XYZ file of C-alpha atoms in Angstrom:
739
model
C 52.118 127.173 119.326
C 54.204 128.427 121.932
C 55.076 124.850 122.881
C 56.043 123.722 120.003
C 58.356 126.796 119.299
C 59.847 126.349 122.444
C 60.738 122.564 121.610
C 62.145 123.967 118.212
C 64.599 126.001 120.244
C 68.237 125.426 119.966
C 69.470 124.181 122.849
C 72.478 126.295 124.801
C 76.037 125.032 123.104
C 77.997 122.769 125.500
C 81.142 124.373 126.955
C 84.114 124.224 124.644
C 87.562 123.312 125.912
C 89.224 124.627 123.161
C 88.924 127.434 120.582
C 86.686 126.958 117.551
C 88.425 126.581 114.148
C 87.144 128.118 111.176
C 86.240 125.810 108.393
C 89.177 124.315 106.656
C 90.019 126.199 103.354
C 89.241 124.523 100.124
C 91.683 123.392 97.260
C 91.488 126.513 95.336
C 91.912 128.956 98.425
C 94.996 126.945 99.877
C 96.655 127.086 96.339
C 95.925 131.002 95.894
C 97.580 131.567 99.221
C 100.745 129.351 98.779
C 101.102 130.827 95.111
C 100.588 134.478 96.651
C 103.434 133.750 99.486
C 105.559 132.274 96.787
C 104.971 135.608 94.737
C 105.735 137.589 97.869
C 109.061 136.067 98.297
C 109.732 136.596 94.575
C 108.729 140.556 95.165
C 110.800 140.803 98.401
C 114.125 138.888 96.235
C 113.541 141.359 93.351
C 113.495 144.607 95.557
C 116.502 143.374 96.815
C 118.300 142.795 93.453
C 117.977 146.640 93.071
C 120.890 146.795 95.078
C 122.941 145.291 92.655
C 124.016 148.657 91.612
C 125.716 149.310 95.232
C 127.109 145.759 95.848
C 128.677 143.192 93.774
C 126.261 140.314 92.909
C 128.415 137.769 94.382
C 128.106 139.265 97.611
C 124.463 140.295 97.614
C 122.583 137.123 96.226
C 123.320 134.867 99.168
C 122.233 137.795 101.619
C 118.734 138.687 99.945
C 118.157 134.816 99.110
C 118.265 134.218 102.927
C 116.294 137.380 103.614
C 113.592 136.898 101.080
C 112.727 133.320 102.224
C 113.101 133.086 106.011
C 110.855 135.528 107.123
C 107.819 134.284 104.766
C 108.116 130.841 105.899
C 108.376 131.992 109.458
C 105.105 133.975 109.080
C 103.399 130.831 107.033
C 104.487 127.745 108.599
C 103.673 128.082 112.199
C 100.217 128.857 111.351
C 99.766 126.331 108.693
C 98.560 122.992 110.705
C 95.986 125.220 112.660
C 94.955 127.300 109.495
C 95.087 130.361 111.767
C 97.918 133.378 112.002
C 99.784 134.054 115.324
C 98.736 137.544 117.045
C 100.637 139.918 115.326
C 102.810 140.905 118.269
C 103.667 137.127 118.270
C 104.946 137.505 114.737
C 106.510 140.848 115.333
C 108.722 139.296 118.179
C 109.484 136.016 116.482
C 110.748 137.742 113.168
C 113.100 139.824 115.120
C 114.458 137.183 117.119
C 114.789 135.291 114.079
C 116.567 137.730 112.211
C 119.175 138.395 114.635
C 119.784 134.871 114.800
C 120.273 134.502 111.335
C 122.038 137.886 110.486
C 124.546 137.224 113.587
C 125.159 133.575 112.568
C 125.276 134.250 108.753
C 126.882 137.756 108.368
C 128.875 138.310 111.507
C 129.792 134.682 112.276
C 128.249 134.681 115.784
C 129.627 137.722 117.098
C 126.217 139.408 118.058
C 127.349 142.142 119.691
C 128.218 144.042 116.593
C 124.719 143.794 115.069
C 123.340 147.021 116.575
C 126.644 149.140 115.649
C 126.421 147.956 112.012
C 122.586 148.523 111.611
C 123.263 152.381 112.763
C 126.153 153.017 110.765
C 125.489 150.726 107.409
C 123.427 153.483 105.654
C 126.331 156.020 106.058
C 129.035 153.421 105.397
C 127.062 152.739 102.198
C 126.801 156.387 101.137
C 130.251 156.983 101.969
C 131.824 153.878 99.635
C 132.400 154.215 96.073
C 130.367 151.903 94.158
C 130.029 148.867 93.867
C 130.419 149.235 97.978
C 132.871 146.485 99.562
C 131.155 143.173 100.256
C 131.632 143.611 104.135
C 128.883 142.340 106.623
C 128.649 145.955 108.404
C 127.401 147.221 105.038
C 125.207 144.151 103.838
C 123.251 144.307 106.766
C 121.144 147.233 105.273
C 119.971 145.154 102.345
C 119.566 141.854 104.625
C 117.218 143.957 107.104
C 115.159 145.496 104.357
C 114.573 142.502 102.506
C 113.589 140.538 105.605
C 111.208 143.231 106.452
C 109.805 143.164 102.992
C 109.130 139.571 103.228
C 107.774 139.584 106.670
C 105.393 142.628 105.841
C 104.237 140.890 103.021
C 103.685 137.793 104.156
C 101.697 139.217 107.104
C 99.491 141.437 104.558
C 98.843 138.296 102.644
C 97.668 136.331 105.453
C 95.778 139.017 107.449
C 93.998 140.978 104.684
C 92.102 140.801 101.632
C 93.704 143.873 99.662
C 94.843 142.909 96.457
C 98.311 144.385 95.954
C 99.221 145.640 99.533
C 101.702 142.726 100.063
C 103.861 144.056 97.233
C 104.058 147.680 98.755
C 106.884 146.721 101.196
C 109.087 145.022 98.468
C 108.376 148.142 96.042
C 109.716 150.475 99.099
C 113.003 148.553 99.154
C 113.570 148.992 95.541
C 112.978 152.892 95.917
C 115.613 152.793 98.831
C 118.119 150.810 96.610
C 117.233 152.960 93.302
C 118.108 155.986 95.825
C 121.467 154.264 97.225
C 122.787 152.930 93.860
C 122.738 156.549 91.903
C 125.848 156.579 89.937
C 126.426 152.725 90.303
C 127.186 150.374 87.330
C 124.203 148.653 85.574
C 120.586 149.669 85.415
C 117.504 148.676 87.490
C 115.335 148.994 84.554
C 114.955 145.029 84.238
C 114.268 145.066 88.298
C 111.393 147.608 87.795
C 109.844 145.500 85.017
C 110.052 142.172 87.232
C 108.418 144.223 90.077
C 105.544 145.434 87.587
C 105.095 141.850 86.449
C 105.103 140.417 89.865
C 102.732 142.673 91.282
C 100.269 142.011 88.109
C 100.371 138.440 89.166
C 99.960 138.849 92.800
C 96.972 140.851 92.207
C 95.303 138.300 89.781
C 96.106 135.293 92.363
C 94.476 137.450 95.246
C 91.817 138.164 92.921
C 90.083 134.562 93.204
C 88.977 132.206 90.887
C 89.872 128.423 90.434
C 93.678 127.211 90.220
C 93.495 126.538 86.603
C 91.906 129.794 85.895
C 94.990 131.391 87.479
C 97.302 130.039 84.651
C 95.685 132.458 82.125
C 97.080 135.289 84.319
C 100.816 134.352 83.594
C 100.876 135.450 80.183
C 98.861 138.912 81.441
C 101.717 139.401 83.855
C 104.556 138.617 81.983
C 102.973 140.996 79.015
C 102.862 143.661 81.838
C 106.557 143.295 82.739
C 107.636 143.483 79.223
C 105.725 146.311 78.444
C 107.389 148.201 81.455
C 110.476 147.294 80.264
C 110.010 148.548 76.616
C 108.628 151.720 77.741
C 110.969 152.288 80.331
C 113.799 154.061 78.380
C 111.598 156.533 76.762
C 109.695 157.825 79.660
C 110.104 161.835 79.670
C 112.770 162.113 82.718
C 114.860 164.977 82.613
C 117.763 166.283 84.689
C 120.578 164.373 86.639
C 119.280 161.800 89.399
C 119.288 163.314 92.864
C 122.322 161.598 94.638
C 122.093 161.167 98.275
C 125.818 161.067 98.494
C 126.037 164.645 97.870
C 124.241 165.432 101.064
C 126.279 163.074 103.413
C 129.513 164.532 104.662
C 132.493 162.413 103.488
C 135.470 161.648 105.625
C 137.800 164.330 106.121
C 141.381 164.073 104.257
C 143.506 161.263 105.994
C 147.196 161.353 106.275
C 147.648 157.893 104.720
C 151.382 157.812 105.381
C 153.674 159.361 108.006
C 156.233 160.410 105.134
C 155.037 161.878 102.082
C 156.380 159.706 98.704
C 157.590 162.718 97.396
C 159.951 163.427 100.402
C 161.285 159.591 99.894
C 162.301 160.311 96.110
C 166.015 161.542 96.876
C 166.619 158.736 99.215
C 165.358 156.360 96.771
C 167.759 157.681 94.150
C 170.485 157.349 96.019
C 169.795 153.782 96.770
C 168.823 153.160 93.089
C 168.758 148.977 93.089
C 166.490 148.457 95.797
C 163.684 146.188 94.343
C 160.455 147.778 95.068
C 157.708 145.345 93.300
C 157.286 143.285 90.181
C 154.794 143.535 87.765
C 153.236 141.377 84.959
C 151.229 143.728 82.394
C 149.976 144.002 79.340
C 151.994 146.938 78.081
C 154.888 148.963 79.708
C 153.352 152.049 81.936
C 154.094 154.500 84.145
C 153.058 153.107 88.016
C 151.478 156.014 89.548
C 151.997 155.998 93.268
C 150.328 159.462 94.753
C 148.910 162.620 93.601
C 149.702 165.498 95.069
C 147.621 168.895 94.654
C 148.187 171.195 97.643
C 151.045 173.337 98.093
C 151.801 175.867 100.674
C 155.228 177.413 99.433
C 156.988 174.363 101.487
C 155.474 171.072 101.165
C 153.254 169.495 98.603
C 150.298 167.638 100.191
C 146.956 165.710 99.234
C 143.639 166.992 99.411
C 141.968 163.705 98.284
C 139.100 162.031 100.459
C 139.630 158.635 100.272
C 136.825 156.420 100.548
C 136.288 152.681 100.974
C 136.040 151.053 97.346
C 135.168 147.673 96.541
C 136.591 145.343 93.524
C 135.214 148.189 91.091
C 136.810 151.740 90.875
C 134.944 154.251 88.906
C 136.028 156.216 85.972
C 136.342 159.875 85.717
C 134.062 160.290 82.664
C 136.994 161.036 80.423
C 137.312 158.848 77.233
C 139.745 155.949 77.825
C 140.457 153.247 75.402
C 143.256 150.893 76.264
C 142.597 147.999 78.493
C 145.681 147.287 80.617
C 145.903 144.551 82.978
C 148.525 144.620 85.687
C 149.612 141.816 88.295
C 151.733 143.255 91.000
C 153.949 141.378 93.628
C 155.272 143.735 96.558
C 158.800 143.230 97.325
C 160.384 146.358 99.369
C 157.818 148.948 98.968
C 157.199 151.199 101.988
C 153.753 152.880 103.020
C 150.251 152.349 102.174
C 150.308 154.157 98.573
C 149.222 151.157 96.094
C 151.052 151.325 92.592
C 149.145 151.216 89.460
C 148.455 152.497 86.081
C 146.194 155.172 85.478
C 143.075 154.821 85.639
C 142.415 151.973 87.636
C 138.810 150.450 87.163
C 138.810 147.204 89.303
C 141.417 145.447 91.696
C 141.322 142.007 93.238
C 143.282 140.806 95.769
C 143.519 143.897 98.082
C 141.238 145.852 99.925
C 141.945 149.394 99.110
C 140.290 153.078 99.807
C 140.506 155.235 96.683
C 140.205 159.035 95.782
C 137.255 159.298 93.410
C 138.811 162.478 91.840
C 142.632 161.279 90.950
C 142.073 157.711 91.126
C 144.726 156.933 93.530
C 144.634 153.766 95.916
C 145.791 153.261 99.436
C 145.704 150.256 101.211
C 144.431 149.931 105.031
C 147.780 148.875 106.266
C 151.227 149.289 104.945
C 152.083 147.055 102.273
C 154.298 143.954 103.201
C 156.683 141.645 101.026
C 154.919 139.318 98.985
C 151.529 140.869 98.916
C 149.913 140.341 95.436
C 147.367 142.154 93.695
C 145.587 142.353 90.400
C 144.340 145.948 88.714
C 142.803 146.880 85.575
C 143.266 150.279 84.127
C 141.887 151.985 81.303
C 144.786 154.195 79.537
C 143.475 157.212 78.009
C 144.269 157.482 74.108
C 144.660 161.360 73.457
C 143.218 163.082 70.369
C 146.155 165.814 69.370
C 143.223 167.678 67.962
C 141.250 167.772 71.064
C 144.847 168.554 73.228
C 145.411 171.240 70.807
C 141.949 173.241 71.541
C 141.870 172.369 75.233
C 141.221 175.165 77.497
C 142.129 174.842 81.386
C 139.548 173.465 83.740
C 137.515 176.294 85.723
C 135.523 174.409 88.609
C 136.095 174.626 92.148
C 138.691 171.545 92.126
C 140.687 173.584 89.346
C 140.424 176.806 91.185
C 142.232 175.219 94.356
C 144.839 173.573 91.754
C 145.792 177.102 90.696
C 146.492 178.516 94.539
C 150.272 179.521 95.073
C 150.144 181.063 98.750
C 153.310 183.006 99.859
C 155.285 181.394 102.807
C 154.366 182.879 106.383
C 156.004 185.964 106.777
C 156.300 187.534 103.397
C 156.356 190.827 103.090
C 155.774 192.612 99.339
C 159.777 192.872 99.222
C 160.343 189.386 99.468
C 157.558 187.769 97.774
C 158.319 184.916 95.818
C 155.441 184.210 93.415
C 155.782 187.373 91.483
C 159.411 186.141 90.048
C 157.709 182.805 89.371
C 154.987 184.497 87.239
C 157.828 186.676 85.065
C 159.681 183.919 84.376
C 156.568 181.765 83.146
C 154.946 184.521 80.928
C 158.646 184.940 79.327
C 158.720 181.477 78.407
C 155.166 181.460 77.185
C 154.752 184.599 75.375
C 155.360 183.480 71.657
C 152.064 180.878 72.423
C 148.697 180.989 71.377
C 146.783 178.236 73.051
C 146.640 176.865 76.465
C 147.930 173.636 75.240
C 151.046 175.409 73.579
C 151.884 177.303 76.498
C 151.856 174.358 78.975
C 153.974 172.179 76.476
C 156.414 175.261 76.337
C 157.038 175.263 79.816
C 158.199 171.401 79.567
C 160.263 172.083 76.772
C 162.005 174.661 78.592
C 162.672 172.912 81.611
C 164.041 169.545 79.455
C 166.701 172.026 77.779
C 167.274 174.690 80.494
C 168.357 172.222 83.138
C 170.096 168.759 83.931
C 169.027 165.663 85.270
C 171.412 164.997 88.420
C 170.734 162.588 91.092
C 173.561 164.443 93.386
C 171.414 167.882 93.002
C 169.945 169.602 96.288
C 166.713 167.812 97.385
C 163.559 169.719 98.132
C 160.886 172.139 96.650
C 160.181 174.952 98.729
C 159.954 178.338 96.807
C 163.751 179.170 97.863
C 164.889 175.932 96.444
C 163.198 176.053 93.296
C 164.380 179.690 92.463
C 167.910 178.267 93.088
C 167.301 175.465 90.710
C 166.001 177.497 87.941
C 168.495 180.426 88.308
C 171.818 178.976 89.728
C 172.246 175.122 89.683
C 170.049 173.927 86.996
C 170.553 170.706 88.276
C 167.995 168.505 90.009
C 166.077 165.280 90.064
C 162.367 164.506 88.543
C 161.443 166.641 92.007
C 162.684 169.488 90.957
C 161.692 169.516 87.309
C 158.197 168.564 88.312
C 157.628 170.780 91.101
C 159.052 173.515 89.366
C 156.713 173.077 86.466
C 153.919 172.993 88.692
C 154.961 176.343 90.335
C 155.256 178.260 86.848
C 152.416 176.628 85.481
C 149.974 177.854 88.200
C 151.783 181.322 88.286
C 150.093 181.910 84.918
C 146.587 180.088 85.636
C 147.300 176.735 84.866
C 145.554 174.346 87.150
C 148.364 171.750 88.075
C 149.495 168.977 90.689
C 152.206 166.501 90.900
C 152.107 162.559 90.459
C 154.881 160.538 92.332
C 155.444 156.920 90.797
C 157.605 154.864 89.084
C 159.017 154.340 85.425
C 157.986 150.705 83.397
C 160.958 149.315 85.159
C 163.621 146.735 83.856
C 162.626 143.704 81.796
C 160.529 143.077 78.972
C 157.993 140.104 77.476
C 155.233 141.346 79.746
C 157.489 141.551 82.907
C 159.091 144.109 84.742
C 161.266 144.698 87.859
C 160.576 148.303 89.617
C 163.592 149.309 91.453
C 163.818 152.514 93.726
C 165.932 153.982 90.611
C 162.891 154.115 88.873
C 160.925 156.460 90.951
C 159.784 159.357 88.804
C 157.763 162.684 89.564
C 155.680 164.636 86.847
C 153.206 167.188 86.770
C 149.752 167.228 85.274
C 147.602 170.166 83.722
C 143.942 169.844 84.335
C 141.872 170.580 81.154
C 138.241 170.943 80.575
C 136.744 168.042 78.956
C 139.957 166.011 79.181
C 140.902 165.698 82.470
C 144.338 165.625 84.151
C 147.220 165.405 81.289
C 150.386 164.420 82.464
C 153.355 166.694 81.114
C 157.435 165.352 81.054
C 159.618 168.291 82.202
C 162.397 165.775 83.186
C 164.858 165.213 80.539
C 165.222 161.639 81.220
C 161.678 160.800 80.499
C 161.549 161.658 76.959
C 160.789 158.273 75.511
C 163.212 156.107 77.146
C 165.346 155.832 80.915
C 168.703 154.959 81.451
C 167.407 153.644 84.599
C 164.986 151.281 82.792
C 167.760 149.832 80.654
C 165.776 151.239 77.536
C 162.525 150.316 78.068
C 160.364 152.411 75.893
C 157.312 154.273 77.518
C 154.049 153.098 76.466
C 152.597 153.790 73.071
C 149.825 156.271 74.405
C 152.930 158.282 76.559
C 154.850 158.153 73.419
C 152.190 159.907 71.285
C 151.395 162.215 74.245
C 155.026 163.321 74.422
C 154.901 163.567 70.363
C 152.062 166.302 70.366
C 153.491 168.220 73.478
C 156.744 168.440 71.480
C 155.079 169.922 68.554
C 152.719 172.218 70.357
C 156.123 173.426 71.894
C 157.409 174.215 68.485
C 154.565 176.078 67.276
C 155.640 179.829 67.709
C 153.680 182.740 67.030
C 155.879 184.460 65.093
C 156.865 181.704 62.887
C 153.396 180.229 62.076
C 152.168 176.952 63.247
C 153.152 173.231 62.176
C 150.285 173.717 59.324
C 152.497 176.237 57.651
C 153.035 179.899 57.984
C 150.462 181.995 59.052
C 148.082 179.428 59.560
C 145.621 179.972 62.417
C 145.549 178.165 65.631
C 143.186 175.202 65.760
C 139.635 176.438 66.766
C 138.851 176.338 70.437
C 136.059 174.035 71.063
C 133.230 175.818 72.948
C 132.713 174.792 76.616
C 129.252 173.172 77.140
C 127.431 175.137 79.948
C 126.605 172.613 82.500
C 123.018 171.084 82.392
C 120.753 172.883 85.248
C 120.319 170.033 87.396
C 116.436 169.548 88.219
C 115.007 167.728 91.376
C 113.201 164.590 90.320
C 109.428 164.211 91.848
C 110.200 161.374 93.665
C 112.705 163.273 95.828
C 109.634 165.082 96.865
C 107.527 162.133 97.480
C 110.478 160.816 99.946
C 110.948 164.195 101.584
C 107.307 163.992 102.570
C 107.334 160.475 103.708
C 107.498 161.541 107.470
C 103.715 162.989 106.852
C 102.538 159.422 105.843
C 102.218 157.962 109.013
C 100.113 160.953 110.263
C 97.844 160.600 106.905
C 97.575 156.899 107.779
C 96.199 157.330 111.090
C 93.821 160.247 110.024
C 92.473 157.633 107.337
C 92.148 154.852 109.825
C 90.081 157.350 112.034
C 87.779 158.681 109.287
C 87.329 155.572 106.715
C 85.386 153.535 109.383
C 83.035 156.340 109.783
C 82.212 156.913 106.078
C 82.090 152.798 105.719
C 79.311 152.782 108.471
C 77.310 155.602 107.392
C 77.208 154.088 103.703
C 76.342 150.999 105.153
C 73.631 152.635 107.050
C 72.200 154.623 104.267
C 71.776 151.991 102.006
C 68.954 152.612 99.006
C 66.635 149.850 100.126
C 65.725 148.236 103.652
C 67.707 144.867 102.043
C 70.846 147.095 101.348
C 70.612 148.519 104.942
C 70.309 145.070 106.439
C 73.113 143.645 104.243
C 75.143 147.029 105.823
C 74.091 145.931 109.245
C 75.315 142.146 109.038
C 78.632 143.492 107.275
C 79.613 145.772 110.238
C 78.599 143.199 112.431
C 81.148 140.443 110.840
C 83.639 143.290 111.028
C 83.051 143.856 114.633
C 83.323 140.057 115.597
C 86.767 139.986 113.890
C 88.137 141.526 116.855
C 87.258 138.545 118.801
C 88.785 136.005 116.149
C 86.448 135.663 113.254
C 88.487 135.243 110.038
C 88.569 138.053 107.503
C 88.081 135.660 104.860
C 85.488 133.314 106.692
C 82.965 131.731 104.599
C 80.389 131.068 107.618
C 76.833 130.996 106.897
C 75.015 133.674 108.945
C 73.900 131.219 111.836
C 77.136 129.931 111.985
C 78.974 133.423 112.329
C 76.126 133.913 115.151
C 76.750 130.859 116.813
C 80.478 131.698 116.680
C 79.997 135.213 118.040
C 77.335 133.833 120.824
C 80.529 131.489 122.372
C 82.847 134.581 121.930
C 81.010 137.662 123.315
C 78.971 137.194 126.118
C 75.223 138.393 125.892
C 75.532 138.739 122.284
C 73.419 135.749 121.548
C 69.767 137.812 121.708
C 71.112 139.959 119.170
C 73.081 137.718 116.863
C 70.496 135.288 115.920
C 67.762 137.796 115.137
C 69.912 139.748 113.019
C 70.727 136.363 111.333
C 67.051 135.636 110.871
C 66.658 139.214 109.302
C 69.746 138.639 106.855
C 68.525 135.223 105.692
C 64.949 136.392 105.227
C 66.036 139.169 103.422
C 68.153 137.254 101.057
C 65.933 134.336 100.386
C 62.384 135.368 100.964
C 59.693 136.387 98.241
C 58.893 139.755 99.600
C 61.587 142.227 100.330
C 61.668 143.342 103.813
C 60.103 146.413 105.435
C 61.960 149.389 106.520
C 61.128 148.537 109.999
C 63.289 145.250 109.695
C 66.425 147.451 108.818
C 66.004 149.590 111.591
C 65.548 146.554 113.988
C 68.690 144.848 111.969
C 71.036 148.467 112.947
C 69.462 148.174 116.243
C 71.014 144.586 116.733
C 74.155 145.555 115.190
C 74.657 148.477 117.641
C 74.042 146.579 120.534
C 76.535 143.616 119.239
C 79.317 146.549 118.594
C 79.076 147.698 122.229
C 79.517 143.932 123.673
C 82.297 143.409 121.462
C 84.078 146.423 122.574
C 83.545 145.272 126.044
C 85.120 141.763 125.578
C 87.782 142.358 123.091
C 89.472 145.123 125.137
C 91.447 148.251 123.963
C 94.316 146.828 122.413
C 92.882 144.549 120.331
C 90.526 147.189 119.162
C 93.327 149.762 118.590
C 94.818 146.741 116.617
C 92.139 146.117 114.350
C 91.784 149.870 113.873
C 95.168 150.411 112.514
C 95.146 147.127 110.101
C 95.317 148.673 106.756
C 91.940 146.461 106.034
C 90.265 149.307 108.000
C 90.827 151.587 105.049
C 88.526 149.750 102.959
C 85.306 151.676 102.087
C 83.226 148.374 101.293
């Protein structure tokens, strides 16, 4: 018997010159793997498409397409002929080098020296740009690297783990980042979220197994899941305003956009009125705005605007604007960086600009030069006379700053200037009931009390304005507008002044704007209406002698008529509706809604704790899994648990996680990889086979022997694999499974 047993003993394996390969996967496994990788590409691209609220699609699509496809190919193709993945560290190094090459060549046109700085500053540049952000390489590098990492991580999880939906998590993380950065941007990410839900369902179905033909039945289920998410999304009970990270990022400080203020150029321009500034082709004649100045220190008007980079789209200010006006500008001899446009610009093409989100004023990065051309689309307000009549002054922080009238340095109580302006403004408006009537009456007073004269003394200090109002009563729109702004501020109306141009000379959709068309006008900030222009300069009433009788736009004419009607309504004489008629009811101001922080903000705030929780999980879960396997209810379950534990240990020396090898084939694999493991592997394989196929169930002693072999094999594997491979296997997401 002993001789027969010796004769049947398996001969020692001959030395191998190459690493043994796991069996070639069958057609079903290969199809599932290819399908899963294709879905990973789609997931990464879909997560990247959520940046469509941050960047224009034309800039975004090429970037995310390259970033979604390339890392998945790099992760899958090199390992495909050998049917074995690279070591993880090799894949990480390879994808880092590949990303640097691809980003440097496609985004930065071979200038690899700027990649590091762009990666460091891209997030802040994106948060301090108006949406959609300019499609510059230093900003587009952010979605490029995030989508690339999502594709790489998803592909590696697909190839190295058995978890069903884990490869989708990186793409979902990219979607969350894009969702946060795109708050306030155009469009909606609901279709993107629905597509993500459908793709996650499809990935789960594919990685759950089954024949390739059976996978086709999962397509309708995944599609139905995505459609359900799209249908239910708008009805989710989400309250409060979305958290905007831009509120926590310090915007760039106010910049001096030009060495000379446009207001200081007005007098010089009027002395040479025939200088050709620019030509504009537009749907309708409008006043072309140049600069808005809202800070006054008693001597000089300046701008407190915070200019930020803008892409092709410029955001609205949330007020009703109905008339769309398209303008095509051709610059001729307009100095400075201020870019003329009709209020309020919504998009610009042909010129890179920065803009102030509050005023909508545009500035160029460099001084304008002759021959420059650009196109602006503006949405001009169509004012409602009833809303104007009931308007109340704005009371927010911006409006409070626009009521400031500081005295000049060195002023004493006897030489104070502001009380004289307040006394005059109160005397002018004493017979008016409403805020809008008082504002209109101030403009009407200046139009009738002073005359337009280009030879009048320039300047707008307190002393010069008092001389203009009390003695000379002659000036240009500079004095009329600044005097109005100071008088209005003295009685609590928030004001600013705007420097721009009248429509110009011409007609039939084309106008030539000259230096003599320069115009300054004041604006008052009303709650719910925004900044409303007023017209205190006499020549601005409907036509301009400098514009050869070109009428103002229809919207401006309506606004002028409403203001003149309001100025004519005297308290003693009754309103325009008849004697004794009460003024229009004041619309109650809507209390601002209390902003509530959404739940996902707390999730993002807690994200730094996730690595610690992950490490805690990979330390505890394997212990619980081993205890579950060892404590099976029957000896057969405990033997199976010992075998599962052994297979898991052998993964540290190269046994694939998806291996379909039989028990004795696994024993041969382990015997070749782990020195001294054969005396334990082969008996354990025999115990597993007898437990599964024998007619009688195994005894408790067999289960105890199986775990003895398993413990011995674990010690030998740890000695062979080394600490780094064991640590990498322990940190793998697969170690969190309790199976």
